[in-house]
Amino acid sequence: MMAVDVSKFVNAQRLWERHMEMAQYGRTPQGGVNRQALSTEDAMARRVLVTWAELLGLTVGTDVVGNLFMRLQGTNPEAAPVVTGSHIDSQPTGGRFDGVYGVLAGLEAIQAIREAGIVPKRSLELAVWMNEEGSRFAPGMMGSSVFSGSRTLDSVLSVIDAQGISVGQALEEIRNEFPDIPLWPLERRLHAYIEAHIEQGPVLEREGITIGVVTGIQGKRTFRVSVSGEEAHAGTAARSERRDALLAAVELIQAIKALCEDDEDLVKFTVGRLDVKPNAPSVVPAEAVFSIDLRHPDSSKLQSLGDQLLDLCAYEYERCAVSIQELSAAPSLEFPDSIRSLIRRTAEDQSISCMDILSKAGHDARYLHYVCDTGMIFIPCKDGISHNEAESATERDLADGARVLVGVLLGLST
Ligand SMILES: [Zn+2]
């Protein structure tokens, strides 16, 4: 088959060396990467990518939200393109593979197709989505969410970083760095989107499997709960008169924990933050504010659990009033079966082991899913460690992921 032949043009060593080169931009002393969105390091990394793309004869474009595109023109330029990619920004103590792998695997796949002398019918585009991590500018997945129409451009432009620099200003600076790259329209029709990524979890490595066919992305709802009581003397206040906000919060958290206990261990309920006021050893707490992060792979279950949780907050605990605010809600999603079976077939054709896997973390693919057929390819990472300078993956797995990506891109573009 044509796809199998083209995968032979994937150059494992070149792909590895490009990872090591990209890791220079924002390199940390511990061997990780700190390359935050629209920073100087981000600009340097973009420069290198653009150089590689131009050497390959790709057409480079950007858009108003700072996404970067590199296109291999197809024989039918009118047809909606097949897009692959990910992000090159990182957490402050990030690793050398999160995000950048999807970009470099995409570049390697397009280079392999080019070197095999194949011109696909649909254009192939490599996308670098702006600010996936959300560490400099929150929230994350800015570029992909604005591109897909899930967020407005205006809603992200005014977001500021810790130094008071806005996304709008930072975008202007990066545009000035690349004055020759033309602006492409924000709203474009895409045929399909495929994102390769390290798993960021331990499953593939534990099972000894190279390719994860991602079935979908787990949904998440986040809340902030405030419990208001009253300050009182720890030695003199009678129990019947106390309005202890911390005890109330503990009671409420226990009630939510009971609600979230399931035999299958699918519900993920986390209170990662608790702030108590005045936080003094001899004062009955007057206020307790805590966060809730709630996740479940099934959207309807996530919805109903979140709603029951809201109900639990409608009561008083320890005579304290409770108020709850929902901060974000992202449903669980399932990638189309057509894309999943294409990934599976492509891996099997190349005798690369694969299995279905759910993504428990969010990715740009979450937003692309709303505008075109989307899928993801996972590869193993060492001990499942990610968002960590110790993040690691093997040259062989990186290359196998790119080989599968080649076949999938050709399958979608011919
Ligand atoms: Zn990522």
Tab-separated table of C-alpha atoms and ligand atoms in Angstrom:
chain	number	residue	atom	x	y	z
A	1	MET	CA	0.000	0.000	0.000
A	2	MET	CA	1.047	3.547	-0.689
A	3	ALA	CA	0.752	4.619	2.958
A	4	VAL	CA	3.101	1.893	4.144
A	5	ASP	CA	5.754	2.922	1.633
A	6	VAL	CA	5.606	6.578	2.560
A	7	SER	CA	6.014	5.816	6.263
A	8	LYS	CA	9.502	4.511	5.379
A	9	PHE	CA	10.492	8.080	4.633
A	10	VAL	CA	10.010	9.033	8.297
A	11	ASN	CA	13.490	9.769	9.596
A	12	ALA	CA	13.639	8.867	13.305
A	13	GLN	CA	16.968	10.553	13.896
A	14	ARG	CA	15.923	13.811	12.249
A	15	LEU	CA	12.724	13.845	14.291
A	16	TRP	CA	14.680	13.270	17.509
A	17	GLU	CA	17.265	15.935	16.699
A	18	ARG	CA	14.547	18.454	15.990
A	19	HIS	CA	13.102	17.792	19.452
A	20	MET	CA	16.506	18.425	20.986
A	21	GLU	CA	16.929	21.606	18.974
A	22	MET	CA	13.492	22.940	19.909
A	23	ALA	CA	14.277	22.157	23.563
A	24	GLN	CA	17.076	24.745	23.375
A	25	TYR	CA	14.515	27.535	23.216
A	26	GLY	CA	13.533	28.029	26.839
A	27	ARG	CA	15.852	25.309	28.160
A	28	THR	CA	15.876	24.997	31.963
A	29	PRO	CA	18.906	23.940	34.073
A	30	GLN	CA	17.194	20.609	34.868
A	31	GLY	CA	16.871	19.763	31.185
A	32	GLY	CA	13.239	20.808	30.825
A	33	VAL	CA	11.622	23.637	28.908
A	34	ASN	CA	10.113	26.967	29.944
A	35	ARG	CA	8.651	28.381	26.744
A	36	GLN	CA	5.533	30.323	27.485
A	37	ALA	CA	3.087	31.611	24.925
A	38	LEU	CA	4.208	34.601	22.823
A	39	SER	CA	7.484	34.933	24.761
A	40	THR	CA	10.926	35.551	23.262
A	41	GLU	CA	11.550	31.791	23.471
A	42	ASP	CA	8.289	31.097	21.656
A	43	ALA	CA	9.345	33.530	18.900
A	44	MET	CA	12.732	31.786	18.547
A	45	ALA	CA	11.069	28.378	18.305
A	46	ARG	CA	8.631	29.717	15.697
A	47	ARG	CA	11.575	31.099	13.702
A	48	VAL	CA	13.194	27.663	13.489
A	49	LEU	CA	9.935	25.980	12.505
A	50	VAL	CA	9.289	28.525	9.784
A	51	THR	CA	12.817	27.988	8.440
A	52	TRP	CA	12.302	24.205	8.287
A	53	ALA	CA	8.910	24.675	6.655
A	54	GLU	CA	10.233	27.063	4.013
A	55	LEU	CA	13.103	24.699	3.189
A	56	LEU	CA	10.407	22.109	2.502
A	57	GLY	CA	8.576	24.506	0.225
A	58	LEU	CA	5.601	24.933	2.541
A	59	THR	CA	3.502	28.112	2.496
A	60	VAL	CA	3.484	29.853	5.864
A	61	GLY	CA	0.589	31.860	7.312
A	62	THR	CA	-0.704	33.111	10.620
A	63	ASP	CA	-3.983	34.518	11.933
A	64	VAL	CA	-5.143	37.290	14.253
A	65	VAL	CA	-4.886	35.075	17.333
A	66	GLY	CA	-1.290	34.048	16.654
A	67	ASN	CA	-1.819	30.525	15.365
A	68	LEU	CA	0.904	29.539	12.889
A	69	PHE	CA	0.203	27.432	9.783
A	70	MET	CA	2.521	25.718	7.307
A	71	ARG	CA	0.850	24.313	4.220
A	72	LEU	CA	1.784	21.714	1.637
A	73	GLN	CA	-0.396	22.617	-1.340
A	74	GLY	CA	-2.553	19.760	-2.627
A	75	THR	CA	-3.519	19.082	-6.238
A	76	ASN	CA	-6.959	20.460	-5.414
A	77	PRO	CA	-6.241	23.699	-3.532
A	78	GLU	CA	-9.978	24.485	-3.333
A	79	ALA	CA	-10.637	21.419	-1.164
A	80	ALA	CA	-10.662	21.977	2.599
A	81	PRO	CA	-7.245	21.042	4.050
A	82	VAL	CA	-6.330	18.195	6.363
A	83	VAL	CA	-4.665	19.702	9.418
A	84	THR	CA	-2.258	18.261	11.971
A	85	GLY	CA	-0.282	19.890	14.774
A	86	SER	CA	-0.377	20.861	18.444
A	87	HIS	CA	1.329	23.563	20.508
A	88	ILE	CA	4.894	24.675	21.276
A	89	ASP	CA	4.239	26.643	24.472
A	90	SER	CA	5.008	24.912	27.774
A	91	GLN	CA	4.421	25.047	31.495
A	92	PRO	CA	7.126	26.990	33.427
A	93	THR	CA	8.736	23.662	34.360
A	94	GLY	CA	7.624	21.740	31.285
A	95	GLY	CA	9.284	18.971	29.329
A	96	ARG	CA	10.734	18.483	25.850
A	97	PHE	CA	7.804	16.581	24.313
A	98	ASP	CA	4.415	17.909	25.473
A	99	GLY	CA	2.880	19.707	22.506
A	100	VAL	CA	6.029	20.108	20.466
A	101	TYR	CA	5.846	16.415	19.573
A	102	GLY	CA	2.572	16.922	17.703
A	103	VAL	CA	4.104	19.795	15.746
A	104	LEU	CA	7.365	18.018	14.900
A	105	ALA	CA	5.615	14.717	14.101
A	106	GLY	CA	3.376	16.674	11.723
A	107	LEU	CA	6.391	18.310	10.095
A	108	GLU	CA	8.130	14.929	9.796
A	109	ALA	CA	4.998	13.382	8.263
A	110	ILE	CA	4.696	16.167	5.694
A	111	GLN	CA	8.418	15.951	4.923
A	112	ALA	CA	8.128	12.174	4.441
A	113	ILE	CA	5.213	12.652	2.046
A	114	ARG	CA	7.199	15.275	0.152
A	115	GLU	CA	10.328	13.128	-0.023
A	116	ALA	CA	8.268	10.198	-1.282
A	117	GLY	CA	7.283	12.467	-4.167
A	118	ILE	CA	3.586	12.364	-3.333
A	119	VAL	CA	1.297	15.340	-3.791
A	120	PRO	CA	-1.986	14.686	-1.959
A	121	LYS	CA	-5.317	15.861	-3.340
A	122	ARG	CA	-6.158	18.002	-0.314
A	123	SER	CA	-3.611	20.427	1.078
A	124	LEU	CA	-1.896	19.323	4.277
A	125	GLU	CA	-1.438	21.937	6.973
A	126	LEU	CA	0.722	21.928	10.048
A	127	ALA	CA	-0.820	24.065	12.815
A	128	VAL	CA	0.841	25.528	15.903
A	129	TRP	CA	-1.974	26.637	18.216
A	130	MET	CA	-1.295	29.704	20.358
A	131	ASN	CA	-1.195	29.305	24.149
A	132	GLU	CA	-2.439	25.792	24.839
A	133	GLU	CA	-1.009	25.626	28.340
A	134	GLY	CA	-2.533	28.796	29.758
A	135	SER	CA	0.411	29.312	32.089
A	136	ARG	CA	1.342	32.856	31.014
A	137	PHE	CA	-2.159	33.859	29.910
A	138	ALA	CA	-5.152	32.011	31.410
A	139	PRO	CA	-7.205	30.189	30.270
A	140	GLY	CA	-5.349	27.819	27.955
A	141	MET	CA	-6.225	26.618	24.438
A	142	MET	CA	-6.684	30.233	23.381
A	143	GLY	CA	-5.651	29.861	19.745
A	144	SER	CA	-7.677	26.730	19.038
A	145	SER	CA	-10.787	27.959	20.871
A	146	VAL	CA	-10.852	31.289	19.020
A	147	PHE	CA	-10.093	29.560	15.695
A	148	SER	CA	-13.023	27.199	16.215
A	149	GLY	CA	-15.385	29.986	17.270
A	150	SER	CA	-15.782	28.673	20.823
A	151	ARG	CA	-14.350	31.891	22.285
A	152	THR	CA	-14.386	35.375	20.801
A	153	LEU	CA	-11.176	37.119	19.819
A	154	ASP	CA	-12.085	40.078	22.035
A	155	SER	CA	-12.443	37.876	25.087
A	156	VAL	CA	-8.789	36.799	24.880
A	157	LEU	CA	-7.076	39.992	23.662
A	158	SER	CA	-7.522	41.792	26.995
A	159	VAL	CA	-6.189	38.938	29.159
A	160	ILE	CA	-3.010	40.080	30.921
A	161	ASP	CA	0.007	38.163	32.238
A	162	ALA	CA	1.688	38.643	35.646
A	163	GLN	CA	3.623	41.637	34.238
A	164	GLY	CA	0.465	43.354	33.029
A	165	ILE	CA	1.165	42.652	29.326
A	166	SER	CA	-1.981	41.822	27.397
A	167	VAL	CA	-2.445	39.075	24.836
A	168	GLY	CA	-3.168	41.853	22.313
A	169	GLN	CA	0.188	43.538	22.984
A	170	ALA	CA	2.089	40.245	22.940
A	171	LEU	CA	0.447	39.288	19.637
A	172	GLU	CA	1.504	42.603	18.131
A	173	GLU	CA	5.094	42.020	19.232
A	174	ILE	CA	5.223	38.542	17.725
A	175	ARG	CA	3.682	39.828	14.499
A	176	ASN	CA	6.416	42.482	14.313
A	177	GLU	CA	8.976	39.677	14.592
A	178	PHE	CA	7.520	38.057	11.471
A	179	PRO	CA	6.353	40.926	9.251
A	180	ASP	CA	6.507	38.797	6.091
A	181	ILE	CA	4.102	36.100	7.248
A	182	PRO	CA	0.652	36.869	5.808
A	183	LEU	CA	-2.537	36.893	7.877
A	184	TRP	CA	-4.927	34.129	6.904
A	185	PRO	CA	-8.637	34.423	7.696
A	186	LEU	CA	-9.691	33.148	11.108
A	187	GLU	CA	-12.696	31.322	9.757
A	188	ARG	CA	-11.672	28.591	7.377
A	189	ARG	CA	-13.191	25.271	6.483
A	190	LEU	CA	-11.107	22.242	7.540
A	191	HIS	CA	-11.611	18.689	6.330
A	192	ALA	CA	-10.113	16.947	9.366
A	193	TYR	CA	-7.716	17.491	12.262
A	194	ILE	CA	-5.309	14.915	13.707
A	195	GLU	CA	-3.167	15.680	16.749
A	196	ALA	CA	-0.266	13.507	17.879
A	197	HIS	CA	0.697	13.877	21.554
A	198	ILE	CA	2.535	12.082	24.330
A	199	GLU	CA	0.038	10.272	26.559
A	200	GLN	CA	0.898	12.194	29.755
A	201	GLY	CA	-0.227	9.112	31.642
A	202	PRO	CA	1.170	5.629	32.358
A	203	VAL	CA	-1.213	3.341	30.433
A	204	LEU	CA	0.592	2.744	27.104
A	205	GLU	CA	3.961	2.162	28.741
A	206	ARG	CA	2.443	-0.206	31.313
A	207	GLU	CA	0.635	-2.181	28.586
A	208	GLY	CA	3.689	-2.204	26.301
A	209	ILE	CA	1.669	-0.606	23.475
A	210	THR	CA	3.085	2.034	21.099
A	211	ILE	CA	-0.005	3.822	19.760
A	212	GLY	CA	-3.007	5.033	21.704
A	213	VAL	CA	-6.088	5.522	19.530
A	214	VAL	CA	-7.721	8.287	21.530
A	215	THR	CA	-11.444	7.626	21.958
A	216	GLY	CA	-12.275	11.044	23.375
A	217	ILE	CA	-11.477	13.670	25.968
A	218	GLN	CA	-12.791	13.573	29.494
A	219	GLY	CA	-15.012	16.504	30.455
A	220	LYS	CA	-14.580	18.752	33.442
A	221	ARG	CA	-16.592	21.208	35.534
A	222	THR	CA	-14.899	23.538	37.991
A	223	PHE	CA	-16.452	25.505	40.839
A	224	ARG	CA	-15.563	27.905	43.607
A	225	VAL	CA	-17.438	27.514	46.887
A	226	SER	CA	-17.570	30.178	49.599
A	227	VAL	CA	-18.788	29.370	53.116
A	228	SER	CA	-19.522	32.339	55.390
A	229	GLY	CA	-19.592	32.066	59.160
A	230	GLU	CA	-18.576	34.413	61.915
A	231	GLU	CA	-15.380	35.045	63.830
A	232	ALA	CA	-15.542	34.154	67.533
A	233	HIS	CA	-13.245	33.492	70.501
A	234	ALA	CA	-11.963	29.912	70.430
A	235	GLY	CA	-12.146	29.695	74.226
A	236	THR	CA	-15.429	31.343	75.068
A	237	ALA	CA	-17.912	30.904	72.193
A	238	ALA	CA	-20.571	28.290	72.962
A	239	ARG	CA	-20.949	25.423	70.489
A	240	SER	CA	-24.609	26.266	69.888
A	241	GLU	CA	-23.692	29.784	68.839
A	242	ARG	CA	-20.718	29.121	66.673
A	243	ARG	CA	-20.845	29.625	62.943
A	244	ASP	CA	-17.607	27.838	62.102
A	245	ALA	CA	-16.987	28.205	58.358
A	246	LEU	CA	-14.239	25.584	58.257
A	247	LEU	CA	-16.316	22.905	59.997
A	248	ALA	CA	-19.147	23.757	57.612
A	249	ALA	CA	-16.803	23.416	54.617
A	250	VAL	CA	-15.545	20.049	55.890
A	251	GLU	CA	-19.117	18.796	56.304
A	252	LEU	CA	-20.027	19.941	52.808
A	253	ILE	CA	-16.882	18.428	51.259
A	254	GLN	CA	-17.697	15.113	52.974
A	255	ALA	CA	-21.213	15.238	51.539
A	256	ILE	CA	-19.856	15.874	48.035
A	257	LYS	CA	-17.280	13.109	48.480
A	258	ALA	CA	-20.089	10.684	49.332
A	259	LEU	CA	-21.985	11.835	46.225
A	260	CYS	CA	-18.905	11.207	44.055
A	261	GLU	CA	-18.022	7.732	45.280
A	262	ASP	CA	-18.550	5.191	42.499
A	263	ASP	CA	-17.486	1.562	42.288
A	264	GLU	CA	-15.753	2.053	38.922
A	265	ASP	CA	-13.565	4.971	40.126
A	266	LEU	CA	-14.592	7.025	37.098
A	267	VAL	CA	-15.650	10.148	38.986
A	268	LYS	CA	-12.673	12.378	39.722
A	269	PHE	CA	-13.435	14.847	42.505
A	270	THR	CA	-10.702	17.145	43.812
A	271	VAL	CA	-10.645	19.968	46.310
A	272	GLY	CA	-7.170	21.270	45.540
A	273	ARG	CA	-7.424	24.568	47.317
A	274	LEU	CA	-8.863	25.713	50.623
A	275	ASP	CA	-8.464	29.224	51.995
A	276	VAL	CA	-9.534	29.953	55.543
A	277	LYS	CA	-10.046	33.383	57.115
A	278	PRO	CA	-8.755	34.738	59.335
A	279	ASN	CA	-6.586	31.583	59.511
A	280	ALA	CA	-5.611	32.222	63.139
A	281	PRO	CA	-5.230	29.374	65.669
A	282	SER	CA	-7.536	30.836	68.320
A	283	VAL	CA	-10.284	32.309	66.173
A	284	VAL	CA	-13.351	30.430	64.930
A	285	PRO	CA	-13.022	30.652	61.125
A	286	ALA	CA	-15.327	33.215	59.547
A	287	GLU	CA	-14.830	32.213	55.960
A	288	ALA	CA	-13.734	29.145	53.996
A	289	VAL	CA	-13.339	29.234	50.228
A	290	PHE	CA	-12.506	26.074	48.294
A	291	SER	CA	-12.142	24.900	44.710
A	292	ILE	CA	-13.813	21.888	43.118
A	293	ASP	CA	-12.475	20.096	40.037
A	294	LEU	CA	-14.964	17.474	38.866
A	295	ARG	CA	-14.366	15.117	35.933
A	296	HIS	CA	-16.130	12.170	34.345
A	297	PRO	CA	-15.739	10.566	30.884
A	298	ASP	CA	-19.530	10.504	30.386
A	299	SER	CA	-20.992	13.967	29.733
A	300	SER	CA	-24.490	13.254	31.048
A	301	LYS	CA	-23.048	11.786	34.248
A	302	LEU	CA	-20.769	14.803	34.627
A	303	GLN	CA	-23.733	17.093	34.111
A	304	SER	CA	-25.951	15.371	36.676
A	305	LEU	CA	-23.187	15.052	39.280
A	306	GLY	CA	-22.388	18.746	38.925
A	307	ASP	CA	-26.065	19.602	39.295
A	308	GLN	CA	-26.434	17.445	42.415
A	309	LEU	CA	-23.357	19.125	43.800
A	310	LEU	CA	-25.000	22.514	43.206
A	311	ASP	CA	-28.071	21.219	45.106
A	312	LEU	CA	-25.915	20.249	48.079
A	313	CYS	CA	-24.689	23.838	48.257
A	314	ALA	CA	-28.226	25.176	48.594
A	315	TYR	CA	-28.291	24.244	52.298
A	316	GLU	CA	-26.740	25.772	55.386
A	317	TYR	CA	-24.030	23.818	57.190
A	318	GLU	CA	-23.167	24.614	60.821
A	319	ARG	CA	-25.463	27.656	60.464
A	320	CYS	CA	-23.160	28.984	57.731
A	321	ALA	CA	-24.358	30.239	54.349
A	322	VAL	CA	-22.894	28.629	51.236
A	323	SER	CA	-22.522	30.163	47.798
A	324	ILE	CA	-21.162	28.387	44.739
A	325	GLN	CA	-19.976	29.697	41.403
A	326	GLU	CA	-19.341	27.538	38.360
A	327	LEU	CA	-16.068	28.650	36.759
A	328	SER	CA	-15.917	26.397	33.701
A	329	ALA	CA	-17.770	23.547	32.052
A	330	ALA	CA	-16.386	21.402	29.253
A	331	PRO	CA	-18.371	18.312	28.247
A	332	SER	CA	-16.738	14.959	27.658
A	333	LEU	CA	-16.408	14.291	23.977
A	334	GLU	CA	-15.973	11.292	21.749
A	335	PHE	CA	-13.963	11.414	18.529
A	336	PRO	CA	-15.730	10.052	15.417
A	337	ASP	CA	-15.393	6.353	14.789
A	338	SER	CA	-14.274	6.929	11.188
A	339	ILE	CA	-11.091	8.671	12.375
A	340	ARG	CA	-10.460	6.200	15.183
A	341	SER	CA	-10.721	3.217	12.854
A	342	LEU	CA	-8.464	4.911	10.306
A	343	ILE	CA	-5.780	5.368	12.988
A	344	ARG	CA	-6.211	1.766	14.142
A	345	ARG	CA	-6.048	0.340	10.594
A	346	THR	CA	-2.989	2.436	9.763
A	347	ALA	CA	-1.136	1.202	12.859
A	348	GLU	CA	-2.114	-2.406	12.157
A	349	ASP	CA	-1.002	-2.133	8.507
A	350	GLN	CA	2.425	-1.115	9.756
A	351	SER	CA	2.474	-3.801	12.487
A	352	ILE	CA	2.659	-1.128	15.194
A	353	SER	CA	0.763	-2.117	18.347
A	354	CYS	CA	-2.236	0.018	19.307
A	355	MET	CA	-5.089	0.233	21.790
A	356	ASP	CA	-8.017	2.517	22.554
A	357	ILE	CA	-7.366	5.100	25.240
A	358	LEU	CA	-9.320	7.995	26.773
A	359	SER	CA	-7.552	11.331	27.132
A	360	LYS	CA	-7.898	12.461	30.704
A	361	ALA	CA	-6.195	15.777	29.950
A	362	GLY	CA	-7.464	18.544	27.671
A	363	HIS	CA	-5.914	19.298	24.257
A	364	ASP	CA	-6.414	21.683	21.324
A	365	ALA	CA	-8.204	18.780	19.621
A	366	ARG	CA	-11.076	19.448	22.051
A	367	TYR	CA	-11.913	22.637	20.141
A	368	LEU	CA	-11.102	21.417	16.636
A	369	HIS	CA	-13.605	18.610	17.283
A	370	TYR	CA	-16.364	21.232	17.065
A	371	VAL	CA	-15.456	22.260	13.512
A	372	CYS	CA	-14.253	19.101	11.719
A	373	ASP	CA	-13.674	15.363	12.084
A	374	THR	CA	-10.957	15.110	14.699
A	375	GLY	CA	-8.802	12.435	16.254
A	376	MET	CA	-5.678	12.011	18.352
A	377	ILE	CA	-2.701	9.665	18.347
A	378	PHE	CA	-0.953	9.072	21.679
A	379	ILE	CA	2.515	7.654	22.172
A	380	PRO	CA	4.003	6.495	25.509
A	381	CYS	CA	6.012	8.762	27.787
A	382	LYS	CA	8.318	7.527	30.515
A	383	ASP	CA	6.492	6.672	33.758
A	384	GLY	CA	3.570	8.783	32.560
A	385	ILE	CA	5.411	11.899	33.744
A	386	SER	CA	4.443	15.182	32.071
A	387	HIS	CA	4.267	18.890	32.874
A	388	ASN	CA	7.623	18.126	34.429
A	389	GLU	CA	11.226	18.712	33.390
A	390	ALA	CA	11.839	14.967	33.603
A	391	GLU	CA	9.336	14.273	30.794
A	392	SER	CA	10.802	11.683	28.440
A	393	ALA	CA	9.947	9.620	25.358
A	394	THR	CA	11.938	7.309	23.083
A	395	GLU	CA	13.196	8.037	19.577
A	396	ARG	CA	11.469	4.886	18.393
A	397	ASP	CA	8.043	5.761	19.798
A	398	LEU	CA	8.269	9.300	18.444
A	399	ALA	CA	9.017	7.898	14.990
A	400	ASP	CA	6.303	5.209	15.137
A	401	GLY	CA	3.740	7.884	15.996
A	402	ALA	CA	4.903	9.924	12.992
A	403	ARG	CA	4.691	6.819	10.764
A	404	VAL	CA	1.082	6.265	11.751
A	405	LEU	CA	0.395	9.976	11.305
A	406	VAL	CA	1.721	9.800	7.707
A	407	GLY	CA	-0.731	7.048	6.835
A	408	VAL	CA	-3.651	8.798	8.505
A	409	LEU	CA	-2.935	12.134	6.793
A	410	LEU	CA	-2.674	10.434	3.390
A	411	GLY	CA	-5.831	8.464	4.079
A	412	LEU	CA	-7.697	11.695	4.747
A	413	SER	CA	-6.204	13.762	1.939
A	414	THR	CA	-6.422	11.484	-1.072
B	1	ZN	ZN	0.045	19.417	25.363
